[in-house]
CSV table of C-alpha atoms in Angstrom, one decimal:
chain,number,residue,atom,x,y,z
P,25,UNK,CA,-6.7,74.9,-25.5
P,26,UNK,CA,-7.0,75.8,-21.8
P,27,UNK,CA,-9.8,74.7,-19.6
P,28,UNK,CA,-11.2,78.2,-19.5
P,29,UNK,CA,-11.4,78.4,-23.3
P,30,UNK,CA,-13.2,75.1,-23.4
P,31,UNK,CA,-15.7,76.2,-20.8
P,32,UNK,CA,-16.3,79.5,-22.7
P,33,UNK,CA,-17.8,77.6,-25.6
P,34,UNK,CA,-20.7,76.4,-23.3
P,35,UNK,CA,-23.8,78.5,-22.4
P,36,UNK,CA,-23.4,80.8,-19.5
P,37,UNK,CA,-25.3,80.6,-16.3
P,38,UNK,CA,-28.8,81.9,-16.7
P,39,UNK,CA,-29.6,80.2,-19.9
P,40,UNK,CA,-29.8,81.4,-23.5
P,41,UNK,CA,-32.4,84.2,-22.9
P,42,UNK,CA,-30.5,85.9,-20.2
P,43,UNK,CA,-27.2,85.7,-22.1
P,44,UNK,CA,-28.2,86.3,-25.6
P,45,UNK,CA,-26.3,89.1,-27.4
P,46,UNK,CA,-23.1,88.7,-25.3
P,47,UNK,CA,-20.2,86.4,-25.4
P,48,UNK,CA,-19.6,84.1,-22.4
P,49,UNK,CA,-17.4,85.5,-19.8
P,50,UNK,CA,-14.0,84.0,-19.5
P,51,UNK,CA,-13.2,82.1,-16.3
P,52,UNK,CA,-16.9,81.8,-15.3
P,53,UNK,CA,-18.2,78.1,-15.4
P,54,UNK,CA,-21.6,77.4,-16.9
P,55,UNK,CA,-24.5,75.7,-15.1
P,56,UNK,CA,-24.2,72.5,-17.1
P,57,UNK,CA,-20.4,72.3,-16.3
P,58,UNK,CA,-21.1,72.8,-12.6
P,59,UNK,CA,-23.8,70.1,-12.7
P,60,UNK,CA,-21.4,67.7,-14.4
P,61,UNK,CA,-18.7,68.4,-11.8
P,62,UNK,CA,-21.2,68.0,-9.0
P,63,UNK,CA,-22.4,64.7,-10.3
P,64,UNK,CA,-18.8,63.5,-10.8
P,65,UNK,CA,-17.9,64.6,-7.3
P,66,UNK,CA,-20.9,62.8,-5.8
P,67,UNK,CA,-19.9,59.6,-7.5
P,68,UNK,CA,-16.4,60.0,-6.3
P,69,UNK,CA,-17.6,60.5,-2.8
P,70,UNK,CA,-19.8,57.4,-3.0
P,71,UNK,CA,-16.9,55.4,-4.3
P,72,UNK,CA,-14.7,56.7,-1.5
P,73,UNK,CA,-17.4,55.7,1.1
P,74,UNK,CA,-17.7,52.2,-0.5
P,75,UNK,CA,-13.9,51.8,-0.4
P,76,UNK,CA,-13.8,53.0,3.2
P,77,UNK,CA,-16.4,50.5,4.1
P,78,UNK,CA,-14.5,47.7,2.3
P,79,UNK,CA,-11.3,48.7,4.2
P,80,UNK,CA,-13.2,48.7,7.5
P,81,UNK,CA,-14.5,45.2,6.7
P,82,UNK,CA,-11.0,44.0,6.0
P,83,UNK,CA,-9.8,45.5,9.2
P,84,UNK,CA,-12.6,43.9,11.2
P,85,UNK,CA,-11.8,40.5,9.7
P,86,UNK,CA,-8.2,40.9,10.5
P,87,UNK,CA,-9.1,41.8,14.0
P,88,UNK,CA,-11.4,38.8,14.3
P,89,UNK,CA,-8.7,36.6,12.9
P,90,UNK,CA,-6.1,37.9,15.3
P,91,UNK,CA,-8.6,37.3,18.1
P,92,UNK,CA,-9.2,33.7,16.9
P,93,UNK,CA,-5.4,33.1,16.7
P,94,UNK,CA,-4.9,34.5,20.2
P,95,UNK,CA,-7.7,32.3,21.5
P,96,UNK,CA,-6.3,29.2,19.7
P,97,UNK,CA,-2.9,29.9,21.1
P,98,UNK,CA,-4.3,30.1,24.6
P,99,UNK,CA,-6.1,26.7,24.1
P,100,UNK,CA,-2.8,25.2,22.9
P,101,UNK,CA,-1.0,26.5,25.9
P,102,UNK,CA,-3.7,25.0,28.1
P,103,UNK,CA,-3.5,21.6,26.3
P,104,UNK,CA,0.3,21.6,26.6
P,105,UNK,CA,-0.1,22.1,30.4
P,106,UNK,CA,-2.6,19.2,30.6
P,107,UNK,CA,-0.3,16.9,28.6
P,108,UNK,CA,2.6,17.8,30.8
P,109,UNK,CA,0.6,17.2,34.0
P,110,UNK,CA,-0.5,13.8,32.7
P,111,UNK,CA,3.0,12.8,31.7
P,112,UNK,CA,4.3,13.7,35.2
P,113,UNK,CA,1.5,11.8,36.8
P,114,UNK,CA,2.2,8.8,34.6
P,115,UNK,CA,5.9,8.9,35.4
P,116,UNK,CA,5.1,9.0,39.1
P,117,UNK,CA,2.7,6.0,38.8
P,118,UNK,CA,5.1,4.1,36.5
P,119,UNK,CA,7.1,2.2,39.1
P,120,UNK,CA,3.9,1.1,40.9
P,121,UNK,CA,2.4,-0.2,37.6
P,122,UNK,CA,5.7,-2.1,36.9
P,123,UNK,CA,5.4,-3.9,40.2
P,124,UNK,CA,2.1,-5.5,39.1
P,125,UNK,CA,2.0,-6.2,35.4
P,126,UNK,CA,-1.3,-7.2,33.7
P,127,UNK,CA,-2.0,-10.9,33.6
P,128,UNK,CA,-1.1,-12.8,30.5
P,129,UNK,CA,-3.7,-12.6,27.8
P,130,UNK,CA,-3.3,-16.1,26.3
P,131,UNK,CA,-1.6,-19.4,26.8
P,132,UNK,CA,1.5,-18.6,24.9
P,133,UNK,CA,2.2,-15.6,27.2
P,134,UNK,CA,2.0,-17.6,30.4
P,135,UNK,CA,5.3,-18.7,31.9
P,136,UNK,CA,5.6,-22.5,32.1
P,137,UNK,CA,5.8,-22.5,35.9
P,138,UNK,CA,2.7,-20.4,36.2
P,139,UNK,CA,0.3,-22.2,33.8
P,140,UNK,CA,-1.4,-24.3,36.5
P,141,UNK,CA,-2.4,-21.3,38.6
P,142,UNK,CA,-3.4,-19.4,35.4
P,143,UNK,CA,-5.8,-22.2,34.4
P,144,UNK,CA,-7.2,-22.3,37.9
P,145,UNK,CA,-7.9,-18.5,37.8
P,146,UNK,CA,-9.7,-18.9,34.5
P,147,UNK,CA,-11.8,-21.8,35.8
P,148,UNK,CA,-12.8,-19.8,38.8
P,149,UNK,CA,-14.0,-17.0,36.6
P,150,UNK,CA,-15.9,-19.3,34.4
P,151,UNK,CA,-17.6,-20.8,37.5
P,152,UNK,CA,-18.3,-17.4,39.3
P,153,UNK,CA,-19.2,-15.3,36.2
P,154,UNK,CA,-20.0,-17.1,33.0
P,155,UNK,CA,-21.9,-20.1,34.4
P,156,UNK,CA,-23.6,-17.9,36.9
P,157,UNK,CA,-24.8,-15.2,34.5
P,158,UNK,CA,-25.7,-17.5,31.5
P,159,UNK,CA,-28.0,-20.5,32.2
P,160,UNK,CA,-27.3,-22.2,28.9
P,161,UNK,CA,-23.5,-21.9,29.3
P,162,UNK,CA,-23.3,-24.9,31.6
P,163,UNK,CA,-24.9,-27.2,29.0
P,164,UNK,CA,-23.0,-25.8,26.0
P,165,UNK,CA,-19.5,-25.5,27.6
P,166,UNK,CA,-18.3,-29.1,28.3
P,167,UNK,CA,-16.2,-29.6,31.5
P,168,UNK,CA,-13.2,-30.6,29.3
P,169,UNK,CA,-12.8,-27.1,28.0
P,170,UNK,CA,-9.5,-26.5,30.0
P,171,UNK,CA,-8.0,-29.3,27.9
P,172,UNK,CA,-8.5,-27.3,24.7
P,173,UNK,CA,-6.0,-24.5,24.3
P,174,UNK,CA,-8.4,-22.6,22.0
P,175,UNK,CA,-11.1,-22.6,24.6
P,176,UNK,CA,-8.6,-21.6,27.3
P,177,UNK,CA,-7.8,-18.5,25.3
P,178,UNK,CA,-11.4,-17.9,24.6
P,179,UNK,CA,-12.2,-17.9,28.3
P,180,UNK,CA,-9.3,-15.5,28.9
P,181,UNK,CA,-10.6,-13.2,26.2
P,182,UNK,CA,-14.2,-13.3,27.7
P,183,UNK,CA,-12.8,-12.4,31.1
P,184,UNK,CA,-10.8,-9.6,29.7
P,185,UNK,CA,-13.8,-8.1,27.9
P,186,UNK,CA,-16.0,-8.6,30.9
P,187,UNK,CA,-13.7,-6.7,33.2
P,188,UNK,CA,-13.5,-3.9,30.7
P,189,UNK,CA,-17.3,-3.7,30.2
P,190,UNK,CA,-18.5,-4.4,33.8
P,191,UNK,CA,-15.6,-3.4,35.9
P,192,UNK,CA,-14.6,0.0,37.1
P,193,UNK,CA,-14.7,1.6,33.7
P,194,UNK,CA,-18.2,0.2,32.9
P,195,UNK,CA,-17.8,0.7,29.1
P,196,UNK,CA,-21.1,0.1,27.4
P,197,UNK,CA,-19.4,-0.8,24.1
P,198,UNK,CA,-17.4,-3.6,25.8
P,199,UNK,CA,-20.4,-4.8,27.7
P,200,UNK,CA,-22.3,-5.3,24.4
P,201,UNK,CA,-19.2,-6.8,22.8
P,202,UNK,CA,-19.1,-9.3,25.7
P,203,UNK,CA,-22.6,-10.5,25.2
P,204,UNK,CA,-21.9,-11.1,21.5
P,205,UNK,CA,-18.6,-12.8,22.2
P,206,UNK,CA,-20.2,-15.1,24.7
P,207,UNK,CA,-22.5,-16.5,22.0
P,208,UNK,CA,-19.6,-16.9,19.5
P,209,UNK,CA,-17.4,-18.7,22.1
P,210,UNK,CA,-20.1,-21.1,23.2
P,211,UNK,CA,-20.8,-22.0,19.6
P,212,UNK,CA,-17.1,-22.8,19.1
P,213,UNK,CA,-17.0,-24.7,22.4
P,214,UNK,CA,-19.9,-26.9,21.3
P,215,UNK,CA,-18.2,-27.6,17.9
P,216,UNK,CA,-14.7,-28.4,19.4
P,217,UNK,CA,-16.0,-30.7,22.2
P,218,UNK,CA,-18.8,-32.4,20.3
P,219,UNK,CA,-16.8,-35.7,20.0
P,220,UNK,CA,-15.1,-35.5,23.4
P,221,UNK,CA,-15.8,-38.3,25.9
P,222,UNK,CA,-18.1,-37.6,28.8
P,223,UNK,CA,-16.4,-37.1,32.2
P,224,UNK,CA,-17.7,-40.5,33.5
P,225,UNK,CA,-16.5,-42.3,30.4
P,226,UNK,CA,-13.8,-45.0,30.5
P,227,UNK,CA,-12.3,-43.4,27.4
P,228,UNK,CA,-9.4,-41.1,28.1
P,229,UNK,CA,-9.7,-37.6,26.9
P,230,UNK,CA,-7.0,-36.6,24.3
P,231,UNK,CA,-4.2,-34.6,25.8
P,232,UNK,CA,-3.1,-31.6,23.8
P,233,UNK,CA,-0.1,-32.4,21.7
P,234,UNK,CA,3.0,-30.2,21.8
P,235,UNK,CA,3.0,-27.6,19.1
P,236,UNK,CA,4.6,-28.5,15.8
P,237,UNK,CA,8.1,-27.1,15.2
P,238,UNK,CA,8.5,-26.1,11.5
P,239,UNK,CA,12.2,-25.1,11.9
P,240,UNK,CA,13.2,-28.4,10.2
P,241,UNK,CA,11.0,-27.6,7.2
P,242,UNK,CA,12.7,-24.1,7.0
P,243,UNK,CA,16.1,-25.8,6.9
P,244,UNK,CA,14.9,-28.2,4.3
P,245,UNK,CA,13.6,-25.4,2.1
P,246,UNK,CA,16.9,-23.6,2.4
P,247,UNK,CA,18.7,-26.8,1.3
P,248,UNK,CA,16.3,-27.3,-1.6
P,249,UNK,CA,16.8,-23.7,-2.8
P,250,UNK,CA,20.6,-24.2,-2.7
P,251,UNK,CA,20.3,-27.4,-4.7
P,252,UNK,CA,18.0,-25.7,-7.2
P,253,UNK,CA,20.6,-22.9,-7.7
P,254,UNK,CA,23.3,-25.6,-8.3
P,255,UNK,CA,21.0,-27.1,-10.9
P,256,UNK,CA,20.6,-23.8,-12.6
P,257,UNK,CA,24.4,-23.6,-12.9
P,258,UNK,CA,24.5,-27.2,-14.2
P,259,UNK,CA,21.9,-26.5,-16.9
P,260,UNK,CA,23.6,-23.3,-18.0
P,261,UNK,CA,26.9,-25.2,-18.4
P,262,UNK,CA,25.1,-27.8,-20.5
P,263,UNK,CA,23.6,-25.1,-22.7
P,264,UNK,CA,27.0,-23.4,-23.2
P,265,UNK,CA,28.4,-26.7,-24.4
P,266,UNK,CA,25.4,-27.4,-26.7
P,267,UNK,CA,25.8,-23.9,-28.3
P,268,UNK,CA,29.5,-24.7,-29.0
P,269,UNK,CA,28.5,-28.1,-30.4
P,270,UNK,CA,26.0,-26.4,-32.7
P,271,UNK,CA,28.7,-24.3,-34.3
P,272,UNK,CA,30.4,-27.5,-35.4
P,273,UNK,CA,33.3,-26.8,-37.8
P,274,UNK,CA,32.6,-23.1,-37.7
P,275,UNK,CA,33.7,-22.9,-34.1
P,276,UNK,CA,36.9,-20.9,-33.6
P,277,UNK,CA,39.5,-21.3,-31.0
P,278,UNK,CA,38.1,-18.3,-29.3
P,279,UNK,CA,34.7,-20.0,-29.1
P,280,UNK,CA,36.3,-23.0,-27.5
P,281,UNK,CA,38.2,-20.9,-25.0
P,282,UNK,CA,35.2,-18.8,-24.1
P,283,UNK,CA,33.0,-21.9,-23.6
P,284,UNK,CA,35.7,-23.6,-21.5
P,285,UNK,CA,36.0,-20.5,-19.3
P,286,UNK,CA,32.2,-20.2,-19.0
P,287,UNK,CA,31.8,-23.9,-18.1
P,288,UNK,CA,34.6,-23.7,-15.5
P,289,UNK,CA,33.0,-20.7,-13.8
P,290,UNK,CA,29.6,-22.3,-13.8
P,291,UNK,CA,31.1,-25.5,-12.4
P,292,UNK,CA,32.7,-23.6,-9.5
P,293,UNK,CA,29.4,-21.8,-8.7
P,294,UNK,CA,27.6,-25.2,-8.8
P,295,UNK,CA,30.1,-26.7,-6.3
P,296,UNK,CA,29.7,-23.7,-4.0
P,297,UNK,CA,25.9,-24.1,-4.0
P,298,UNK,CA,26.2,-27.8,-3.3
P,299,UNK,CA,28.4,-27.2,-0.3
P,300,UNK,CA,25.9,-24.5,0.9
P,301,UNK,CA,23.2,-27.2,0.8
P,302,UNK,CA,25.5,-29.5,2.8
P,303,UNK,CA,24.7,-32.3,0.3
P,304,UNK,CA,26.8,-35.3,-0.5
P,305,UNK,CA,27.7,-36.2,-4.1
P,306,UNK,CA,25.1,-39.0,-4.1
P,307,UNK,CA,22.4,-36.6,-2.8
P,308,UNK,CA,23.3,-34.0,-5.4
P,309,UNK,CA,23.2,-36.5,-8.2
P,310,UNK,CA,19.9,-37.9,-7.0
P,311,UNK,CA,18.4,-34.4,-6.9
P,312,UNK,CA,19.9,-33.6,-10.3
P,313,UNK,CA,18.5,-36.7,-12.0
P,314,UNK,CA,15.0,-36.2,-10.4
P,315,UNK,CA,14.9,-32.5,-11.4
P,316,UNK,CA,16.0,-33.3,-15.0
P,317,UNK,CA,13.3,-36.0,-15.2
P,318,UNK,CA,10.7,-33.5,-14.1
P,319,UNK,CA,11.9,-31.0,-16.6
P,320,UNK,CA,11.7,-33.5,-19.4
P,321,UNK,CA,8.2,-34.5,-18.4
P,322,UNK,CA,7.2,-30.8,-18.3
P,323,UNK,CA,8.7,-30.2,-21.8
P,324,UNK,CA,6.7,-33.2,-23.2
P,325,UNK,CA,3.5,-31.9,-21.7
P,326,UNK,CA,4.0,-28.4,-23.1
P,327,UNK,CA,5.0,-29.9,-26.5
P,328,UNK,CA,1.7,-31.9,-26.6
P,329,UNK,CA,-0.1,-28.6,-26.1
P,330,UNK,CA,1.9,-26.8,-28.8
P,331,UNK,CA,3.6,-24.6,-26.2
P,332,UNK,CA,7.2,-23.8,-25.6
P,333,UNK,CA,8.8,-24.1,-22.1
P,334,UNK,CA,9.7,-20.8,-20.5
P,335,UNK,CA,13.4,-20.3,-19.9
């Protein structure tokens, strides 16, 4: 059926009264069909306008995004130029800074031949700054503070924070930190020097002892570990022999051969560990006997608790 035939079934333009008695003309659309087409066309135009608006919004956003990216790129270029300029300036100032390195922060960093002058510089700062600005510091900080390495480092730290907070940079955060640190340092100074003799006392003030060197303990630990490894080989060899003994008459020649080979290998590993410990035969046997005694005591304690020793 063609579109014209379909439209011919609808009432003609003018309504039923005007067109009664005659058939609808072919090819001539009715009023209701035109109205339907007009309504559909209006909706289509509205949808097109909405779609056009949406497309325009997308284009506007793309334009804005492109503009933002361009602005961001420009900022990155500016930042790169600033960083380059700072790097060049730092490189130019590098040699001058290398000529005058910052003072050592604590006692361990001070070269031995410069420690006298380093202490004198800290003492001058304590006199000119700390004792001048804080009335109670003179009573709380005993004159023997330079004889205490801890307090020497504390005074160095105070000076460092003071210069950062009240020097050229004048950093408020460091200034507040300085005030809090002063109180902490003075409390520690009171505690550390509470039992120190007075300056006019006949009793000599203790001189700081040289720092303890634990390198010998590290060597001892290494030796003990090597002997412990030798003991492990020794115990494994004993276990292998006990397993063979438990087989009794059921043990085959292969069992004997495997056990002998195993015990030989463990014995060689044990001797290597003893040589690594640089231990004499007497030292090894003393260590072995003492370790076995400790193991037996541990086994008895666990047995009394109904527990089994962990392998």
